[in-house]
Amino acid sequence: MRKPKTGQVLNGVGLSLLVACFLFATYRIVTRTTEDANPDSKVLRFAHWQLEGGIRKAFDVLAREYESTHPGVTIEQIAIPERIWRNWTTTQLIGGTAPDLIQIGRMTTTQIARFFRPITDYVDLPNPYNKGTDLEGVAWRSTFHDNLETTYNRELMDYYGVSPFNATVRAYYNLDLLRKYTDSEDPPLNLPDFFEVCEQVRTRSAAEDHPIHPIAGSTYTGNILYDRMAATQTQRLAAELNPIGSFPVLYEDFFLAFLDGRWSLYDPPLQDALNLMRRFGREMTPGFLSLSREDATFYFLQQRALMIPTGSFDISSIIDQAKFPIVIAPIPIPEPETPVYGRNLIAKPAEGGIRMNGPFGTTYDSKHPELALDFLRFLSSQRANQTFTNVSRWLPVIRGVKVDDAIKPFVPDRTGFPPGPTFRAGVEARRVTETQIHLLMSDSNDAVDYADIVTDQYARGMKRDLETATLRFSRNVMRDDSTYGAYEYLASTRPENPDYERRLKLIRMSQMRQELRYEDLIRQMDQLP
Amino acid sequence: MLAALSVYGAARIGPDTQLEAAWLDLATLKVSEANEVFHRVHRRTGTQESAYGLALSLLNLQPKTRGNIERAQELFEELAANGETDDLVINARYFLARIDQVHRTQVDPEAAIEAYRRLLEDFPDKPTAEKAVPKLASALLICDLPNNEWEVRFDEVSALLDQITISSNRAATQLVLIEALLRIRTDHARALPILVDLLDSNPKLRADLRRDFVVQAIDSARALGKDRIAEKYAIIFLEDYAYDPRAGAIQTFLEESAP
């Protein structure tokens, strides 16, 4: 018998695969068509980029619960990797094939206006799924910790979505390593103790085959730490730069003050901030500046680092994969009584993070917009949010939802004084930080050397950022003229619709606010040396 | 073929229906769609409504070009001269001033100031013209001038404020006065009463705006030693904006100021 040639075998395999794919595709089309053809059947699809552990399971549990009380409804969850999220959503939205609900956190205002339905008409009505709870009869908007402010689009003057979760950042410690190298089970809660623990870990593990590093480092974890530390050290300075109030100025005013010579990288608060960042950099995995978030997590799970700073959204991924006990604690930051660094603070820096993350919006492509709205109401009811947080271990967004002990360490701390701007504010100034930070971590430079190298670059970057900010304000103001004119015309010619007058009032104030900000920025920039 | 069919289809829909949709598109930032319809209807009917819509859409048509702004100016000038109603004339003149104030590559605030002043003089009793007051106030006051000159301008705006009948125009003008007093003069004493009036008269201001105004009221009251006023707004802030990062500091202030 003649042996078949390799090429013939490959052709056969290829053909078989082709036939298999064809049959599978045919099956999918036939089953989908059957489903669509059933007049009593409705399929609601929702898409998100949250691939972290726990969340898909939580969405599944809620989807099944919703289906059980809504016969004929099927809920499909579509999880899309973060790196292709933008391309995928853009293609779906433009192609008219978008799912009913999509996370809108990364959409532009133009995309939101074009592709998503506002939910403004419903936010002041009670959520019917809160019946029988202490939120019964309360306006949907007021059932959220942040009064839904996160999803209010200031430019479009509408609410567009809701989400069931929130996130904060904490330090995850490997309890076995903590015990082994510090003889304690308690994570350090203040900065001097933290550096003491780092020293112990480095010293005591140095003689081992695989030395342990205090922090699982990466660009991602590095940025978390730089931001957290720098924001503490700029707190007092930024508050003192506020000529009309007691709270720290926003980054535009902070940049203006830099360009005006009112602060420099050589001033004690900034030198302290740089030294602190440098100190944290030295506690991280060597080469962390070229490592990704996944690398750092892997390093931590391999028990090669004592701690990893990351978000509450990683809790399930880390706890489920770790073969060691985890203890979670706040990231130690300087407080007023902390030696050296405490002098730059007014009070303990406050934490934000009570706002919701990644809200879902209903697309105009949705075949079942009422059902989509109903599912959003269900998802954000007190009971569903309780289930969601119990299963996912993510922070809830609805008032009255209880968090179990596992996620209590993530609950935002509302005490303290707002922090100042960071070195990663703006776009161009941030780029300087991100491209030059390696110089700060280098053995051959100190914080003064770093200031020598980057001061001019920061000045150019901040100037460009301010120009961009004025351009943005100016564009918004100009754009609002057309919108204002249109609503004014609609309000005067269609008085039967009070919504036009309501929007006209809103835009009048918001445009004026932006215009004043623009005029004042221009005025101050004109005065710069 | 498809394009031809779409034009044919659009032509079969009445101009009024098309314009209604175009106004809604313009209001919701679908400017190119709105511009296309206004342009088409204006070419066919030449109505003042279509001219006005076309001019407004040209102000925000991307990419922004000098040609579009000049065309918008021509249309507004025509409406300002021959508008069928006072309101249309007022609106056209208002947007001509806006072109001078913000839309030109080289803006001309002095020309805008004169245009707003003439508009308000010509139509003193028309509420439609009131929207020029906050814009005039901004052009007059957000600038560095010798003290006397600035105060004369401030008095001019204060006098206009008393004549405003539409609450949102009044609120927008108050906003300008507050910002001007605080940012140009660092004058908490004159800013605080205006701020208090703005907050108390507009309980339904947009949440993010109101939140910042409440914080400013607390700060200004504290700067002036008016702790009772600061406490009043601190309580409001903590009730309405407990999630804000400033809540902790405001809570501390309230606790420390308690008798």
XYZ file of C-alpha atoms in Angstrom, chain B residues 84-180:
97
model
C -38.991 87.845 11.103
C -39.210 88.029 14.888
C -37.438 89.999 17.594
C -36.229 86.770 19.144
C -34.572 85.677 15.920
C -32.896 89.078 15.570
C -31.723 88.934 19.195
C -30.395 85.404 18.839
C -28.567 86.249 15.606
C -26.984 89.322 17.204
C -26.073 87.308 20.298
C -24.255 84.702 18.205
C -22.495 87.404 16.195
C -21.091 88.626 19.509
C -20.171 85.056 20.424
C -18.221 84.774 17.175
C -16.177 87.790 18.269
C -15.789 86.465 21.797
C -14.887 82.819 21.245
C -15.211 81.466 17.707
C -12.701 83.475 15.669
C -9.084 82.358 15.440
C -8.200 85.851 16.671
C -10.906 86.653 19.203
C -11.960 90.257 19.786
C -13.413 90.635 23.310
C -13.799 94.407 23.001
C -15.963 93.981 19.895
C -18.001 91.367 21.774
C -18.443 93.728 24.745
C -19.766 96.476 22.478
C -22.074 94.048 20.655
C -23.544 92.736 23.932
C -24.012 96.269 25.272
C -25.853 97.387 22.098
C -27.997 94.243 22.165
C -29.041 94.874 25.775
C -29.706 98.563 25.042
C -31.817 97.780 21.968
C -33.905 95.119 23.682
C -34.077 96.110 27.370
C -37.355 94.316 28.045
C -36.767 91.136 26.077
C -35.906 88.103 28.236
C -34.261 86.480 25.187
C -31.587 89.169 25.274
C -30.722 88.453 28.914
C -28.460 85.596 27.972
C -25.972 88.253 26.880
C -25.522 89.477 30.465
C -23.320 86.632 31.823
C -21.242 86.659 28.627
C -20.803 90.421 28.845
C -19.897 90.013 32.523
C -17.249 87.453 31.705
C -15.702 89.621 28.975
C -15.713 92.654 31.271
C -14.486 91.137 34.516
C -12.204 88.158 33.910
C -9.205 90.303 33.055
C -6.552 92.347 34.796
C -7.378 96.035 34.807
C -6.581 99.028 37.022
C -8.747 98.945 40.145
C -11.043 101.832 39.286
C -11.727 100.630 35.803
C -12.491 97.126 37.022
C -14.867 98.461 39.713
C -16.759 100.536 37.148
C -17.245 97.394 35.093
C -18.299 95.463 38.203
C -20.954 98.091 38.930
C -22.191 97.851 35.350
C -22.708 94.093 35.694
C -24.254 94.405 39.166
C -26.822 96.847 37.762
C -27.655 94.460 34.935
C -27.985 91.567 37.402
C -30.863 93.347 39.140
C -32.801 93.538 35.866
C -32.549 89.856 34.918
C -35.859 88.004 34.960
C -34.777 84.463 34.013
C -33.350 82.619 37.028
C -30.712 80.630 35.131
C -29.390 83.813 33.476
C -29.213 85.377 36.909
C -27.392 82.330 38.306
C -24.889 82.351 35.420
C -24.213 86.051 35.983
C -23.791 85.479 39.722
C -21.320 82.757 38.900
C -19.243 85.250 36.896
C -19.353 87.807 39.712
C -18.270 85.228 42.280
C -15.383 83.951 40.151
C -14.295 87.486 39.296
